[in-house]
């Protein structure tokens, strides 16, 4: 039996990479035990995940094994020494999970999107010190994600972790859920004491890009990975396309590169280059302020001459010119387009 991983200590000092793995759903006692017994031999896996309540987008499909799965979870936890976590969406779920002494809980993306549901969970968890992992809401709304942490914290919960699982987006290709990496990065900037786990399975939605996505997450200094693993993924009752066997999970983890967060050798070189960036950024701000002032003067002239604020032909022309110029300078089209769309919106606002 393995020495049990201390989740609370890790949350307080997340120096090592936390790896959470397990099936999307507990489907049967045999399937669950088979998967867990294979995963427990992967030393880099710290925590087993498993869903037992699985309401689907449409009814009449497999919606989880329910409370019976908690009994199996408790038995396997006692047998293997591994800590287990499951998803909760209602106060009843919380009560049942706490009664079975489950080690940690996670709150799903659909639940995080609903402040009423989060408040009910926060109230039901009041007085508990169980670790709670909170997935980002389905929509790219950082305030909703932050609000969930605030509600849970107000109920006295102090062992909180964020799970980045991507966001629904019509332009998410090649991902199932667009990672929008800038949002977890901003959450970390605002709340550096909340560790962030990257759920690569839900971001990818398929097995083929799990490895590269795991590495990208690590390159961005995530504190851990959540990966769905099933003894027979092709037969899984939920999310079959994104689950991998424990054997493939072991290979994935062996092939990731964990980077250092600092290096004395590189510090001096980085400081010099960062100083250059700081100077460029300062110059950019002054140029943007100057441009904004000119836009305001243009707005005055338009008003005096009864001209429309939006000059669509000119906007299309200058955007096309900027995109072509950016291409010659080696800049990504999406970057140039995004920047000048924001600048153009500011110009319109100044002229209204």
Short mmCIF file of C-alpha atoms in Angstrom, two decimals:
data_model
loop_
_atom_site.label_atom_id
_atom_site.label_comp_id
_atom_site.label_asym_id
_atom_site.label_seq_id
_atom_site.Cartn_x
_atom_site.Cartn_y
_atom_site.Cartn_z
CA UNK A 1 0.00 0.00 0.00
CA UNK A 2 1.27 3.48 -0.90
CA UNK A 3 1.77 6.22 1.66
CA UNK A 4 -1.28 8.43 1.37
CA UNK A 5 -0.75 11.71 -0.46
CA UNK A 6 -1.49 14.74 1.75
CA UNK A 7 -3.71 16.97 -0.40
CA UNK A 8 -3.98 19.78 2.15
CA UNK A 9 -0.22 20.08 2.56
CA UNK A 10 0.19 20.18 -1.21
CA UNK A 11 -2.40 22.97 -1.55
CA UNK A 12 -0.49 25.03 1.03
CA UNK A 13 2.81 24.43 -0.77
CA UNK A 14 2.31 23.12 -4.33
CA UNK A 15 5.93 22.58 -5.30
CA UNK A 16 5.58 19.16 -6.93
CA UNK A 17 3.36 18.44 -9.91
CA UNK A 18 -0.03 17.08 -8.84
CA UNK A 19 -1.38 14.41 -11.18
CA UNK A 20 -5.05 13.43 -10.92
CA UNK A 21 -6.23 10.46 -12.99
CA UNK A 22 -9.15 8.09 -13.22
CA UNK A 23 -12.24 7.27 -15.24
CA UNK A 24 -14.70 9.88 -16.38
CA UNK A 25 -17.43 7.73 -14.84
CA UNK A 26 -17.67 4.84 -12.42
CA UNK A 27 -19.60 2.36 -14.57
CA UNK A 28 -19.34 -0.87 -12.61
CA UNK A 29 -17.44 -2.20 -9.62
CA UNK A 30 -15.24 -4.32 -11.90
CA UNK A 31 -14.44 -1.52 -14.37
CA UNK A 32 -13.63 0.88 -11.55
CA UNK A 33 -11.44 -1.53 -9.59
CA UNK A 34 -9.58 -2.66 -12.71
CA UNK A 35 -8.80 0.93 -13.71
CA UNK A 36 -7.77 2.02 -10.22
CA UNK A 37 -5.52 -0.97 -9.58
CA UNK A 38 -3.61 -0.18 -12.77
CA UNK A 39 -3.35 3.53 -12.07
CA UNK A 40 -2.11 3.08 -8.49
CA UNK A 41 1.12 1.55 -9.83
CA UNK A 42 1.94 4.79 -11.68
CA UNK A 43 4.01 6.56 -9.03
CA UNK A 44 3.52 10.05 -10.45
CA UNK A 45 -0.28 9.84 -10.00
CA UNK A 46 -1.24 11.35 -6.64
CA UNK A 47 -5.02 11.36 -6.65
CA UNK A 48 -7.79 9.26 -8.21
CA UNK A 49 -10.76 11.03 -9.84
CA UNK A 50 -14.08 9.39 -10.65
CA UNK A 51 -17.54 10.71 -11.50
CA UNK A 52 -20.56 8.96 -9.98
CA UNK A 53 -23.25 11.57 -10.74
CA UNK A 54 -23.19 12.25 -14.48
CA UNK A 55 -26.23 14.21 -15.69
CA UNK A 56 -25.88 14.43 -19.45
CA UNK A 57 -26.85 17.23 -21.81
CA UNK A 58 -29.80 15.09 -22.93
CA UNK A 59 -31.70 12.58 -20.75
CA UNK A 60 -32.10 8.80 -21.08
CA UNK A 61 -28.36 8.11 -21.27
CA UNK A 62 -26.04 6.79 -18.57
CA UNK A 63 -26.18 9.32 -15.73
CA UNK A 64 -23.82 7.73 -13.24
CA UNK A 65 -23.86 4.89 -10.75
CA UNK A 66 -24.80 7.17 -7.85
CA UNK A 67 -24.12 6.63 -4.16
CA UNK A 68 -23.18 2.97 -4.68
CA UNK A 69 -19.99 4.22 -6.32
CA UNK A 70 -18.97 5.99 -3.11
CA UNK A 71 -18.86 2.62 -1.33
CA UNK A 72 -16.53 1.23 -3.99
CA UNK A 73 -14.45 4.37 -3.80
CA UNK A 74 -14.10 4.09 -0.04
CA UNK A 75 -13.12 0.41 -0.29
CA UNK A 76 -10.46 1.09 -2.94
CA UNK A 77 -9.12 4.04 -0.95
CA UNK A 78 -8.67 1.79 2.09
CA UNK A 79 -7.16 -0.97 -0.06
CA UNK A 80 -4.68 1.09 -2.07
CA UNK A 81 -3.87 4.03 0.22
CA UNK A 82 -4.71 6.40 -2.63
CA UNK A 83 -6.90 9.49 -2.00
CA UNK A 84 -10.08 9.77 -4.08
CA UNK A 85 -12.15 12.68 -5.35
CA UNK A 86 -15.56 12.99 -7.01
CA UNK A 87 -17.79 15.68 -8.48
CA UNK A 88 -20.64 17.18 -6.46
CA UNK A 89 -23.44 19.36 -7.80
CA UNK A 90 -26.03 19.39 -5.02
CA UNK A 91 -26.05 19.56 -1.20
CA UNK A 92 -27.23 15.93 -1.20
CA UNK A 93 -24.11 14.93 -3.14
CA UNK A 94 -21.97 16.77 -0.60
CA UNK A 95 -23.66 15.03 2.33
CA UNK A 96 -23.21 11.59 0.82
CA UNK A 97 -19.57 12.21 -0.15
CA UNK A 98 -18.71 13.50 3.33
CA UNK A 99 -20.48 10.53 4.94
CA UNK A 100 -18.25 8.17 2.95
CA UNK A 101 -15.15 10.16 3.88
CA UNK A 102 -14.16 10.97 0.30
CA UNK A 103 -10.83 12.84 0.33
CA UNK A 104 -11.63 15.74 -1.99
CA UNK A 105 -14.45 17.13 -4.13
CA UNK A 106 -14.65 18.96 -7.41
CA UNK A 107 -17.32 21.28 -8.74
CA UNK A 108 -18.09 21.00 -12.45
CA UNK A 109 -18.16 23.72 -15.08
CA UNK A 110 -21.95 23.83 -15.39
CA UNK A 111 -22.31 24.22 -11.63
CA UNK A 112 -19.66 26.94 -11.42
CA UNK A 113 -21.67 28.89 -13.99
CA UNK A 114 -24.62 29.10 -11.57
CA UNK A 115 -24.08 31.31 -8.48
CA UNK A 116 -27.24 29.89 -6.87
CA UNK A 117 -25.85 26.34 -7.08
CA UNK A 118 -22.43 27.45 -5.84
CA UNK A 119 -24.01 29.18 -2.84
CA UNK A 120 -25.99 26.04 -1.98
CA UNK A 121 -22.81 23.97 -2.13
CA UNK A 122 -20.91 26.55 -0.07
CA UNK A 123 -23.64 26.46 2.60
CA UNK A 124 -23.65 22.66 2.69
CA UNK A 125 -19.84 22.59 3.04
CA UNK A 126 -19.74 25.13 5.86
CA UNK A 127 -17.69 23.80 8.76
CA UNK A 128 -15.83 21.26 6.60
CA UNK A 129 -12.13 21.38 5.81
CA UNK A 130 -12.35 19.07 2.78
CA UNK A 131 -10.31 20.23 -0.25
CA UNK A 132 -12.55 21.56 -3.03
CA UNK A 133 -11.43 21.85 -6.65
CA UNK A 134 -13.42 24.29 -8.81
CA UNK A 135 -13.61 23.96 -12.57
CA UNK A 136 -13.91 27.12 -14.65
CA UNK A 137 -17.42 27.96 -15.90
CA UNK A 138 -18.35 26.88 -19.41
CA UNK A 139 -18.35 30.49 -20.64
CA UNK A 140 -15.13 32.49 -20.61
CA UNK A 141 -16.23 34.54 -17.58
CA UNK A 142 -13.41 35.03 -15.09
CA UNK A 143 -15.71 36.83 -12.63
CA UNK A 144 -17.95 33.75 -12.32
CA UNK A 145 -14.92 31.58 -11.56
CA UNK A 146 -13.64 34.06 -8.97
CA UNK A 147 -17.13 34.39 -7.50
CA UNK A 148 -17.22 30.65 -6.83
CA UNK A 149 -14.00 30.85 -4.83
CA UNK A 150 -15.30 33.85 -2.91
CA UNK A 151 -18.53 32.04 -1.94
CA UNK A 152 -16.67 28.92 -0.84
CA UNK A 153 -14.10 30.94 1.07
CA UNK A 154 -16.86 32.87 2.84
CA UNK A 155 -18.17 29.53 4.12
CA UNK A 156 -14.82 28.87 5.78
CA UNK A 157 -13.29 26.57 3.17
CA UNK A 158 -9.57 27.19 2.91
CA UNK A 159 -8.28 24.30 0.81
CA UNK A 160 -9.31 25.51 -2.64
CA UNK A 161 -7.88 24.62 -6.05
CA UNK A 162 -8.80 25.78 -9.57
CA UNK A 163 -9.27 23.36 -12.46
CA UNK A 164 -8.80 24.84 -15.92
CA UNK A 165 -10.86 22.70 -18.32
CA UNK A 166 -11.27 25.11 -21.22
CA UNK A 167 -14.25 27.14 -22.44
CA UNK A 168 -16.99 26.50 -24.96
CA UNK A 169 -16.20 28.49 -28.07
CA UNK A 170 -17.35 28.22 -31.69
CA UNK A 171 -13.71 28.68 -32.71
CA UNK A 172 -12.18 26.05 -30.41
CA UNK A 173 -10.60 23.87 -33.14
CA UNK A 174 -8.59 21.63 -32.61
CA UNK A 175 -9.84 21.51 -29.02
CA UNK A 176 -13.16 20.38 -27.60
CA UNK A 177 -12.99 23.38 -25.27
CA UNK A 178 -10.87 26.42 -26.10
CA UNK A 179 -8.10 26.64 -23.46
CA UNK A 180 -8.02 30.45 -23.48
CA UNK A 181 -4.73 30.20 -21.56
CA UNK A 182 -4.83 33.91 -20.71
CA UNK A 183 -7.75 33.35 -18.31
CA UNK A 184 -6.09 30.87 -15.90
CA UNK A 185 -2.96 33.01 -16.10
CA UNK A 186 -4.98 36.05 -15.04
CA UNK A 187 -6.63 34.04 -12.23
CA UNK A 188 -3.17 33.08 -10.98
CA UNK A 189 -2.05 36.71 -11.13
CA UNK A 190 -5.02 37.84 -9.07
CA UNK A 191 -5.01 34.89 -6.65
CA UNK A 192 -1.47 33.46 -6.54
CA UNK A 193 -2.31 31.29 -3.51
CA UNK A 194 -4.87 29.22 -5.46
CA UNK A 195 -3.10 26.35 -7.29
CA UNK A 196 -4.29 25.65 -10.84
CA UNK A 197 -4.75 22.17 -12.30
CA UNK A 198 -5.16 21.74 -16.08
CA UNK A 199 -7.80 19.22 -17.15
CA UNK A 200 -6.29 18.31 -20.49
CA UNK A 201 -8.94 15.64 -21.21
CA UNK A 202 -11.81 18.14 -21.34
CA UNK A 203 -9.72 20.73 -23.17
CA UNK A 204 -8.75 18.25 -25.88
CA UNK A 205 -11.83 16.05 -26.19
CA UNK A 206 -9.70 13.44 -27.97
CA UNK A 207 -6.65 11.33 -27.24
CA UNK A 208 -4.50 12.50 -30.15
CA UNK A 209 -3.48 15.92 -28.75
CA UNK A 210 -3.30 15.10 -25.03
CA UNK A 211 0.50 14.88 -24.98
CA UNK A 212 1.17 18.23 -26.65
CA UNK A 213 -1.53 19.94 -24.58
CA UNK A 214 -0.10 18.55 -21.35
CA UNK A 215 3.30 19.92 -22.29
CA UNK A 216 1.89 23.31 -23.20
CA UNK A 217 0.15 23.47 -19.82
CA UNK A 218 3.42 22.65 -18.07
CA UNK A 219 5.26 25.24 -20.14
CA UNK A 220 2.80 27.77 -18.71
CA UNK A 221 3.63 26.61 -15.17
CA UNK A 222 0.42 24.78 -14.25
CA UNK A 223 0.50 23.17 -10.80
CA UNK A 224 -0.91 19.87 -11.98
CA UNK A 225 -2.77 17.80 -14.56
CA UNK A 226 -6.14 16.04 -14.56
CA UNK A 227 -6.32 13.18 -17.05
CA UNK A 228 -9.17 10.75 -17.64
CA UNK A 229 -8.10 7.11 -17.76
CA UNK A 230 -10.21 3.98 -18.31
CA UNK A 231 -9.26 0.30 -18.46
CA UNK A 232 -11.13 0.02 -21.79
CA UNK A 233 -11.65 3.54 -23.16
CA UNK A 234 -13.36 2.39 -26.35
CA UNK A 235 -16.14 0.86 -24.21
CA UNK A 236 -16.55 3.85 -21.86
CA UNK A 237 -20.12 5.01 -21.31
CA UNK A 238 -19.11 8.70 -21.17
CA UNK A 239 -16.45 10.71 -23.01
CA UNK A 240 -14.87 7.64 -24.60
CA UNK A 241 -12.89 9.67 -27.15
CA UNK A 242 -10.84 11.57 -24.57
CA UNK A 243 -9.97 8.75 -22.14
CA UNK A 244 -6.75 6.74 -22.30
CA UNK A 245 -5.63 3.43 -20.83
CA UNK A 246 -3.46 3.43 -17.69
CA UNK A 247 -0.64 2.12 -19.91
CA UNK A 248 -0.91 5.15 -22.21
CA UNK A 249 -1.29 7.42 -19.19
CA UNK A 250 2.04 6.16 -17.84
CA UNK A 251 3.70 6.79 -21.22
CA UNK A 252 2.26 10.31 -21.42
CA UNK A 253 3.57 11.20 -17.97
CA UNK A 254 6.99 9.75 -18.70
CA UNK A 255 7.31 11.92 -21.81
CA UNK A 256 6.45 15.30 -20.33
CA UNK A 257 9.20 17.77 -19.49
CA UNK A 258 8.82 19.61 -16.20
CA UNK A 259 10.58 22.97 -16.39
CA UNK A 260 12.21 24.84 -13.53
CA UNK A 261 10.54 28.08 -12.48
CA UNK A 262 13.89 29.91 -12.13
CA UNK A 263 17.60 29.57 -12.83
CA UNK A 264 20.43 31.71 -11.51
CA UNK A 265 22.31 31.26 -14.79
CA UNK A 266 19.42 32.64 -16.84
CA UNK A 267 18.32 35.37 -14.41
CA UNK A 268 20.78 38.04 -15.62
CA UNK A 269 19.97 37.43 -19.30
CA UNK A 270 16.24 37.44 -18.62
CA UNK A 271 16.48 40.64 -16.61
CA UNK A 272 18.24 42.42 -19.48
CA UNK A 273 15.62 41.30 -22.03
CA UNK A 274 12.75 42.09 -19.67
CA UNK A 275 14.13 45.60 -19.20
CA UNK A 276 14.00 46.04 -22.96
CA UNK A 277 10.37 44.84 -22.99
CA UNK A 278 9.50 47.25 -20.18
CA UNK A 279 10.92 50.14 -22.21
CA UNK A 280 9.01 49.07 -25.33
CA UNK A 281 5.78 48.70 -23.33
CA UNK A 282 6.21 52.18 -21.88
CA UNK A 283 6.70 53.59 -25.37
CA UNK A 284 3.61 51.72 -26.61
CA UNK A 285 1.48 53.25 -23.86
CA UNK A 286 2.60 56.77 -24.76
CA UNK A 287 1.91 56.12 -28.45
CA UNK A 288 -1.55 54.70 -27.65
CA UNK A 289 -2.37 57.77 -25.56
CA UNK A 290 -1.24 60.06 -28.37
CA UNK A 291 -3.31 58.08 -30.91
CA UNK A 292 -6.37 58.22 -28.66
CA UNK A 293 -6.09 62.01 -28.36
CA UNK A 294 -5.95 62.34 -32.14
CA UNK A 295 -9.05 60.12 -32.45
CA UNK A 296 -10.91 62.45 -30.08
CA UNK A 297 -9.97 65.45 -32.28
CA UNK A 298 -11.22 63.56 -35.35
CA UNK A 299 -14.50 62.98 -33.50
CA UNK A 300 -14.93 66.73 -32.95
CA UNK A 301 -14.46 67.41 -36.65
CA UNK A 302 -17.00 64.70 -37.56
CA UNK A 303 -19.60 66.18 -35.20
CA UNK A 304 -19.06 69.71 -36.53
CA UNK A 305 -19.59 68.46 -40.07
CA UNK A 306 -22.44 66.04 -39.30
CA UNK A 307 -20.42 62.97 -40.33
CA UNK A 308 -21.00 59.43 -39.09
CA UNK A 309 -18.53 58.19 -36.50
CA UNK A 310 -18.05 54.81 -38.15
CA UNK A 311 -16.30 55.10 -41.53
CA UNK A 312 -16.51 51.45 -42.57
CA UNK A 313 -14.59 51.74 -45.84
CA UNK A 314 -11.64 53.39 -44.11
CA UNK A 315 -11.69 50.83 -41.30
CA UNK A 316 -11.62 47.91 -43.77
CA UNK A 317 -8.80 49.55 -45.68
CA UNK A 318 -6.55 50.26 -42.72
CA UNK A 319 -7.21 46.84 -41.16
CA UNK A 320 -6.18 45.15 -44.40
CA UNK A 321 -3.04 47.31 -44.54
CA UNK A 322 -2.13 46.49 -40.95
CA UNK A 323 -2.64 42.76 -41.49
CA UNK A 324 -0.39 42.82 -44.56
CA UNK A 325 2.24 44.85 -42.74
CA UNK A 326 2.07 42.54 -39.74
CA UNK A 327 2.58 39.54 -41.99
CA UNK A 328 5.77 41.03 -43.44
CA UNK A 329 7.01 41.61 -39.87
CA UNK A 330 6.37 38.00 -38.88
CA UNK A 331 3.38 38.77 -36.62
CA UNK A 332 0.43 36.41 -36.35
CA UNK A 333 -2.68 37.64 -38.13
CA UNK A 334 -4.90 36.94 -35.10
CA UNK A 335 -2.65 39.08 -32.90
CA UNK A 336 -2.65 42.06 -35.26
CA UNK A 337 -6.39 41.79 -35.88
CA UNK A 338 -7.20 41.58 -32.15
CA UNK A 339 -5.00 44.56 -31.26
CA UNK A 340 -6.40 46.86 -33.92
CA UNK A 341 -9.99 45.83 -33.26
CA UNK A 342 -9.51 46.94 -29.64
CA UNK A 343 -7.82 50.18 -30.75
CA UNK A 344 -10.61 50.85 -33.27
CA UNK A 345 -13.27 50.28 -30.59
CA UNK A 346 -11.49 52.82 -28.37
CA UNK A 347 -11.46 55.32 -31.26
CA UNK A 348 -15.22 54.85 -31.80
CA UNK A 349 -15.87 55.29 -28.07
CA UNK A 350 -13.82 58.50 -28.02
CA UNK A 351 -15.76 59.92 -30.95
CA UNK A 352 -19.28 59.12 -29.76
#
